Amino acid sequence: FSSPSAASPSFFSPFKGPLSGAAGGGFTYARSRVRMVLKTTLCRFSGLRIWPGRGMLFIRTDNQQYLFLNKKCKSLYHNRLRPAKLAWTTTYRKAHKKDQVAEVARKKRRTAGKATVRAIVGANLEVINKKRMEKPEVRQAGREAAIREIKERAKKAKAEKAKAQKAAASKSAPAPKAVGRGKR
């Protein structure tokens, strides 16, 4: 920013010493863009950020460390309250889908797996592809022909069985005996 003229008594420089500048009396400060980075940690109860110099460390008997933002978080943890039931915690906000604007969810693309055709025992790949490429009318006609053939075979087998039974019955049947009435 540019400062008011050096003649103005109400302006004091943040630097030691008088303002000195160009002949016109104006002075321009060059602001540095270097920012200090502070390492923050997260509260184990609320999920909020804990800045350096803040927070309470609780070490359990199994040497597990819990860093809480403040006494409120620590006491709620010790009272066994669930953070997902308190509206100001981050776990509650995630569970109830509150911060949707900040988190833009990307849709996951599923890679469609291509079905690979493999040969099956008893049928090689060419036969499978040939049957797949058949038109429905041809497939239906083949099915009907197969059914007709099965029925004819069953009919022949039945006729032969009936003939065999007739021949066996006429061959092995002895002459009927005269059966008496017995003693009277």
PDB file of C-alpha atoms in Angstrom:
ATOM      1  CA  PHE A   1       0.000   0.000   0.000  1.00  0.00           C
ATOM      2  CA  SER A   2       1.102   3.517  -0.474  1.00  0.00           C
ATOM      3  CA  SER A   3       1.391   5.700   2.574  1.00  0.00           C
ATOM      4  CA  PRO A   4       0.211   9.266   2.952  1.00  0.00           C
ATOM      5  CA  SER A   5       2.758  11.968   2.477  1.00  0.00           C
ATOM      6  CA  ALA A   6       5.597  12.280   4.970  1.00  0.00           C
ATOM      7  CA  ALA A   7       4.305  15.708   5.939  1.00  0.00           C
ATOM      8  CA  SER A   8       1.231  14.167   7.546  1.00  0.00           C
ATOM      9  CA  PRO A   9       1.884  13.963  11.302  1.00  0.00           C
ATOM     10  CA  SER A  10      -0.866  11.388  11.971  1.00  0.00           C
ATOM     11  CA  PHE A  11       0.862   8.563  10.145  1.00  0.00           C
ATOM     12  CA  PHE A  12       3.444   6.431  11.915  1.00  0.00           C
ATOM     13  CA  SER A  13       5.537   3.829  10.151  1.00  0.00           C
ATOM     14  CA  PRO A  14       5.545   0.293  11.486  1.00  0.00           C
ATOM     15  CA  PHE A  15       9.283   0.333  10.874  1.00  0.00           C
ATOM     16  CA  LYS A  16      11.728   2.229  13.038  1.00  0.00           C
ATOM     17  CA  GLY A  17      12.967   5.492  11.657  1.00  0.00           C
ATOM     18  CA  PRO A  18      11.347   8.213   9.631  1.00  0.00           C
ATOM     19  CA  LEU A  19       9.608   7.548   6.380  1.00  0.00           C
ATOM     20  CA  SER A  20      11.893   8.102   3.489  1.00  0.00           C
ATOM     21  CA  GLY A  21      10.888   7.874  -0.076  1.00  0.00           C
ATOM     22  CA  ALA A  22      11.054   9.440  -3.464  1.00  0.00           C
ATOM     23  CA  ALA A  23      11.139  13.193  -4.032  1.00  0.00           C
ATOM     24  CA  GLY A  24       7.371  13.322  -4.116  1.00  0.00           C
ATOM     25  CA  GLY A  25       7.196  12.188  -0.496  1.00  0.00           C
ATOM     26  CA  GLY A  26       5.265   8.954  -1.241  1.00  0.00           C
ATOM     27  CA  PHE A  27       6.566   5.594   0.006  1.00  0.00           C
ATOM     28  CA  THR A  28       5.473   2.113  -1.093  1.00  0.00           C
ATOM     29  CA  TYR A  29       5.866  -0.958   1.111  1.00  0.00           C
ATOM     30  CA  ALA A  30       6.521  -4.290  -0.555  1.00  0.00           C
ATOM     31  CA  ARG A  31       4.492  -6.952   1.222  1.00  0.00           C
ATOM     32  CA  SER A  32       6.108 -10.337   1.414  1.00  0.00           C
ATOM     33  CA  ARG A  33       4.053 -13.359   0.333  1.00  0.00           C
ATOM     34  CA  VAL A  34       5.715 -15.719   2.801  1.00  0.00           C
ATOM     35  CA  ARG A  35       3.172 -17.236   5.150  1.00  0.00           C
ATOM     36  CA  MET A  36       3.913 -19.116   8.313  1.00  0.00           C
ATOM     37  CA  VAL A  37       2.454 -22.607   8.333  1.00  0.00           C
ATOM     38  CA  LEU A  38       1.119 -23.793  11.669  1.00  0.00           C
ATOM     39  CA  LYS A  39       0.706 -27.496  12.240  1.00  0.00           C
ATOM     40  CA  THR A  40      -2.757 -28.295  13.519  1.00  0.00           C
ATOM     41  CA  THR A  41      -4.046 -31.560  14.926  1.00  0.00           C
ATOM     42  CA  LEU A  42      -7.592 -32.866  15.179  1.00  0.00           C
ATOM     43  CA  CYS A  43      -9.583 -33.298  18.363  1.00  0.00           C
ATOM     44  CA  ARG A  44     -10.306 -36.981  19.008  1.00  0.00           C
ATOM     45  CA  PHE A  45     -13.841 -36.166  20.141  1.00  0.00           C
ATOM     46  CA  SER A  46     -15.124 -33.251  18.089  1.00  0.00           C
ATOM     47  CA  GLY A  47     -12.923 -33.554  15.000  1.00  0.00           C
ATOM     48  CA  LEU A  48     -12.217 -29.809  15.087  1.00  0.00           C
ATOM     49  CA  ARG A  49      -8.729 -28.381  14.522  1.00  0.00           C
ATOM     50  CA  ILE A  50      -6.456 -27.777  17.496  1.00  0.00           C
ATOM     51  CA  TRP A  51      -4.000 -24.944  16.992  1.00  0.00           C
ATOM     52  CA  PRO A  52      -0.555 -24.882  18.623  1.00  0.00           C
ATOM     53  CA  GLY A  53      -0.681 -23.987  22.297  1.00  0.00           C
ATOM     54  CA  ARG A  54      -4.229 -25.256  22.642  1.00  0.00           C
ATOM     55  CA  GLY A  55      -5.724 -28.602  23.584  1.00  0.00           C
ATOM     56  CA  MET A  56      -5.580 -31.085  26.427  1.00  0.00           C
ATOM     57  CA  LEU A  57      -3.690 -34.357  26.218  1.00  0.00           C
ATOM     58  CA  PHE A  58      -5.183 -37.410  27.910  1.00  0.00           C
ATOM     59  CA  ILE A  59      -3.068 -40.561  28.107  1.00  0.00           C
ATOM     60  CA  ARG A  60      -4.976 -43.733  28.863  1.00  0.00           C
ATOM     61  CA  THR A  61      -3.567 -46.602  30.945  1.00  0.00           C
ATOM     62  CA  ASP A  62      -2.753 -48.532  27.757  1.00  0.00           C
ATOM     63  CA  ASN A  63      -0.580 -45.551  26.674  1.00  0.00           C
ATOM     64  CA  GLN A  64      -3.013 -44.428  23.993  1.00  0.00           C
ATOM     65  CA  GLN A  65      -2.967 -40.645  23.587  1.00  0.00           C
ATOM     66  CA  TYR A  66      -6.116 -38.576  23.152  1.00  0.00           C
ATOM     67  CA  LEU A  67      -5.814 -34.905  22.271  1.00  0.00           C
ATOM     68  CA  PHE A  68      -8.947 -32.894  23.038  1.00  0.00           C
ATOM     69  CA  LEU A  69      -9.726 -29.358  21.939  1.00  0.00           C
ATOM     70  CA  ASN A  70     -10.878 -28.177  25.367  1.00  0.00           C
ATOM     71  CA  LYS A  71     -12.276 -29.313  28.709  1.00  0.00           C
ATOM     72  CA  LYS A  72     -15.752 -29.580  27.246  1.00  0.00           C
ATOM     73  CA  CYS A  73     -14.632 -32.233  24.724  1.00  0.00           C
ATOM     74  CA  LYS A  74     -12.636 -34.071  27.384  1.00  0.00           C
ATOM     75  CA  SER A  75     -15.519 -34.210  29.851  1.00  0.00           C
ATOM     76  CA  LEU A  76     -17.986 -35.307  27.164  1.00  0.00           C
ATOM     77  CA  TYR A  77     -15.576 -38.091  26.171  1.00  0.00           C
ATOM     78  CA  HIS A  78     -15.219 -39.243  29.781  1.00  0.00           C
ATOM     79  CA  ASN A  79     -19.006 -39.167  30.191  1.00  0.00           C
ATOM     80  CA  ARG A  80     -19.104 -41.590  27.237  1.00  0.00           C
ATOM     81  CA  LEU A  81     -21.226 -39.398  25.016  1.00  0.00           C
ATOM     82  CA  ARG A  82     -21.176 -40.279  21.367  1.00  0.00           C
ATOM     83  CA  PRO A  83     -19.909 -37.413  19.179  1.00  0.00           C
ATOM     84  CA  ALA A  84     -22.247 -38.509  16.360  1.00  0.00           C
ATOM     85  CA  LYS A  85     -25.199 -37.439  18.541  1.00  0.00           C
ATOM     86  CA  LEU A  86     -23.921 -33.915  19.197  1.00  0.00           C
ATOM     87  CA  ALA A  87     -24.780 -31.519  16.392  1.00  0.00           C
ATOM     88  CA  TRP A  88     -21.607 -29.414  16.609  1.00  0.00           C
ATOM     89  CA  THR A  89     -19.128 -32.252  16.016  1.00  0.00           C
ATOM     90  CA  THR A  90     -17.749 -33.192  12.612  1.00  0.00           C
ATOM     91  CA  THR A  91     -18.863 -36.813  12.970  1.00  0.00           C
ATOM     92  CA  TYR A  92     -22.467 -35.648  13.370  1.00  0.00           C
ATOM     93  CA  ARG A  93     -22.155 -33.388  10.332  1.00  0.00           C
ATOM     94  CA  LYS A  94     -20.743 -36.226   8.240  1.00  0.00           C
ATOM     95  CA  ALA A  95     -23.409 -38.653   9.432  1.00  0.00           C
ATOM     96  CA  HIS A  96     -26.205 -36.193   8.598  1.00  0.00           C
ATOM     97  CA  LYS A  97     -24.651 -35.041   5.292  1.00  0.00           C
ATOM     98  CA  LYS A  98     -24.376 -31.394   6.312  1.00  0.00           C
ATOM     99  CA  ASP A  99     -21.210 -30.219   4.546  1.00  0.00           C
ATOM    100  CA  GLN A 100     -22.237 -31.283   1.050  1.00  0.00           C
ATOM    101  CA  VAL A 101     -21.207 -27.999  -0.608  1.00  0.00           C
ATOM    102  CA  ALA A 102     -17.552 -28.392   0.387  1.00  0.00           C
ATOM    103  CA  GLU A 103     -17.358 -32.021  -0.624  1.00  0.00           C
ATOM    104  CA  VAL A 104     -18.126 -32.472  -4.291  1.00  0.00           C
ATOM    105  CA  ALA A 105     -18.642 -36.160  -4.726  1.00  0.00           C
ATOM    106  CA  ARG A 106     -17.290 -37.576  -7.939  1.00  0.00           C
ATOM    107  CA  LYS A 107     -19.230 -40.385  -9.508  1.00  0.00           C
ATOM    108  CA  LYS A 108     -17.229 -43.537  -9.781  1.00  0.00           C
ATOM    109  CA  ARG A 109     -17.149 -45.061 -13.206  1.00  0.00           C
ATOM    110  CA  ARG A 110     -17.530 -48.767 -13.296  1.00  0.00           C
ATOM    111  CA  THR A 111     -15.534 -50.504 -15.922  1.00  0.00           C
ATOM    112  CA  ALA A 112     -17.928 -52.806 -17.673  1.00  0.00           C
ATOM    113  CA  GLY A 113     -16.258 -56.199 -17.771  1.00  0.00           C
ATOM    114  CA  LYS A 114     -16.477 -57.760 -21.197  1.00  0.00           C
ATOM    115  CA  ALA A 115     -17.870 -61.269 -21.123  1.00  0.00           C
ATOM    116  CA  THR A 116     -15.352 -63.669 -22.569  1.00  0.00           C
ATOM    117  CA  VAL A 117     -16.651 -66.704 -24.385  1.00  0.00           C
ATOM    118  CA  ARG A 118     -14.871 -69.882 -23.393  1.00  0.00           C
ATOM    119  CA  ALA A 119     -15.211 -73.406 -24.591  1.00  0.00           C
ATOM    120  CA  ILE A 120     -17.221 -75.722 -22.371  1.00  0.00           C
ATOM    121  CA  VAL A 121     -16.465 -79.411 -21.920  1.00  0.00           C
ATOM    122  CA  GLY A 122     -18.205 -81.231 -24.770  1.00  0.00           C
ATOM    123  CA  ALA A 123     -18.630 -78.141 -26.963  1.00  0.00           C
ATOM    124  CA  ASN A 124     -15.800 -76.215 -28.565  1.00  0.00           C
ATOM    125  CA  LEU A 125     -15.774 -72.472 -29.203  1.00  0.00           C
ATOM    126  CA  GLU A 126     -16.895 -72.668 -32.850  1.00  0.00           C
ATOM    127  CA  VAL A 127     -20.029 -74.642 -31.961  1.00  0.00           C
ATOM    128  CA  ILE A 128     -20.928 -72.183 -29.183  1.00  0.00           C
ATOM    129  CA  ASN A 129     -20.459 -69.153 -31.467  1.00  0.00           C
ATOM    130  CA  LYS A 130     -22.465 -70.861 -34.247  1.00  0.00           C
ATOM    131  CA  LYS A 131     -25.384 -71.514 -31.874  1.00  0.00           C
ATOM    132  CA  ARG A 132     -25.201 -67.962 -30.568  1.00  0.00           C
ATOM    133  CA  MET A 133     -25.381 -66.479 -34.080  1.00  0.00           C
ATOM    134  CA  GLU A 134     -28.411 -68.616 -35.035  1.00  0.00           C
ATOM    135  CA  LYS A 135     -31.637 -66.786 -35.720  1.00  0.00           C
ATOM    136  CA  PRO A 136     -34.513 -67.483 -33.308  1.00  0.00           C
ATOM    137  CA  GLU A 137     -36.669 -69.054 -36.054  1.00  0.00           C
ATOM    138  CA  VAL A 138     -33.946 -71.550 -36.969  1.00  0.00           C
ATOM    139  CA  ARG A 139     -33.357 -72.314 -33.294  1.00  0.00           C
ATOM    140  CA  GLN A 140     -37.089 -72.887 -32.724  1.00  0.00           C
ATOM    141  CA  ALA A 141     -37.343 -75.154 -35.785  1.00  0.00           C
ATOM    142  CA  GLY A 142     -34.382 -77.225 -34.570  1.00  0.00           C
ATOM    143  CA  ARG A 143     -35.927 -77.525 -31.110  1.00  0.00           C
ATOM    144  CA  GLU A 144     -39.264 -78.684 -32.544  1.00  0.00           C
ATOM    145  CA  ALA A 145     -37.520 -81.246 -34.772  1.00  0.00           C
ATOM    146  CA  ALA A 146     -35.605 -82.609 -31.781  1.00  0.00           C
ATOM    147  CA  ILE A 147     -38.808 -82.875 -29.728  1.00  0.00           C
ATOM    148  CA  ARG A 148     -40.607 -84.647 -32.608  1.00  0.00           C
ATOM    149  CA  GLU A 149     -37.733 -87.131 -32.946  1.00  0.00           C
ATOM    150  CA  ILE A 150     -37.770 -87.878 -29.195  1.00  0.00           C
ATOM    151  CA  LYS A 151     -41.532 -88.468 -29.266  1.00  0.00           C
ATOM    152  CA  GLU A 152     -41.240 -90.800 -32.273  1.00  0.00           C
ATOM    153  CA  ARG A 153     -38.457 -92.759 -30.559  1.00  0.00           C
ATOM    154  CA  ALA A 154     -40.572 -93.071 -27.408  1.00  0.00           C
ATOM    155  CA  LYS A 155     -43.561 -94.200 -29.493  1.00  0.00           C
ATOM    156  CA  LYS A 156     -41.477 -96.902 -31.249  1.00  0.00           C
ATOM    157  CA  ALA A 157     -40.050 -98.099 -27.949  1.00  0.00           C
ATOM    158  CA  LYS A 158     -43.548 -98.356 -26.488  1.00  0.00           C
ATOM    159  CA  ALA A 159     -44.849-100.274 -29.523  1.00  0.00           C
ATOM    160  CA  GLU A 160     -41.913-102.728 -29.357  1.00  0.00           C
ATOM    161  CA  LYS A 161     -42.433-103.250 -25.640  1.00  0.00           C
ATOM    162  CA  ALA A 162     -46.139-103.949 -26.161  1.00  0.00           C
ATOM    163  CA  LYS A 163     -45.296-106.475 -28.936  1.00  0.00           C
ATOM    164  CA  ALA A 164     -42.733-108.202 -26.723  1.00  0.00           C
ATOM    165  CA  GLN A 165     -45.230-108.489 -23.872  1.00  0.00           C
ATOM    166  CA  LYS A 166     -47.891-109.943 -26.211  1.00  0.00           C
ATOM    167  CA  ALA A 167     -45.452-112.501 -27.598  1.00  0.00           C
ATOM    168  CA  ALA A 168     -44.267-113.480 -24.112  1.00  0.00           C
ATOM    169  CA  ALA A 169     -47.817-113.800 -22.857  1.00  0.00           C
ATOM    170  CA  SER A 170     -48.930-116.056 -25.748  1.00  0.00           C
ATOM    171  CA  LYS A 171     -45.752-118.198 -25.551  1.00  0.00           C
ATOM    172  CA  SER A 172     -45.507-118.831 -21.849  1.00  0.00           C
ATOM    173  CA  ALA A 173     -49.183-119.039 -20.981  1.00  0.00           C
ATOM    174  CA  PRO A 174     -50.051-122.776 -20.322  1.00  0.00           C
ATOM    175  CA  ALA A 175     -53.386-124.266 -21.256  1.00  0.00           C
ATOM    176  CA  PRO A 176     -55.959-123.588 -18.607  1.00  0.00           C
ATOM    177  CA  LYS A 177     -56.605-126.556 -16.343  1.00  0.00           C
ATOM    178  CA  ALA A 178     -60.031-127.786 -15.662  1.00  0.00           C
ATOM    179  CA  VAL A 179     -60.641-126.790 -12.155  1.00  0.00           C
ATOM    180  CA  GLY A 180     -63.100-128.900 -10.320  1.00  0.00           C
ATOM    181  CA  ARG A 181     -65.371-127.902  -7.594  1.00  0.00           C
ATOM    182  CA  GLY A 182     -63.801-130.236  -5.136  1.00  0.00           C
ATOM    183  CA  LYS A 183     -65.626-132.672  -2.905  1.00  0.00           C
ATOM    184  CA  ARG A 184     -69.209-132.201  -2.235  1.00  0.00           C
TER     185      ARG A 184
END
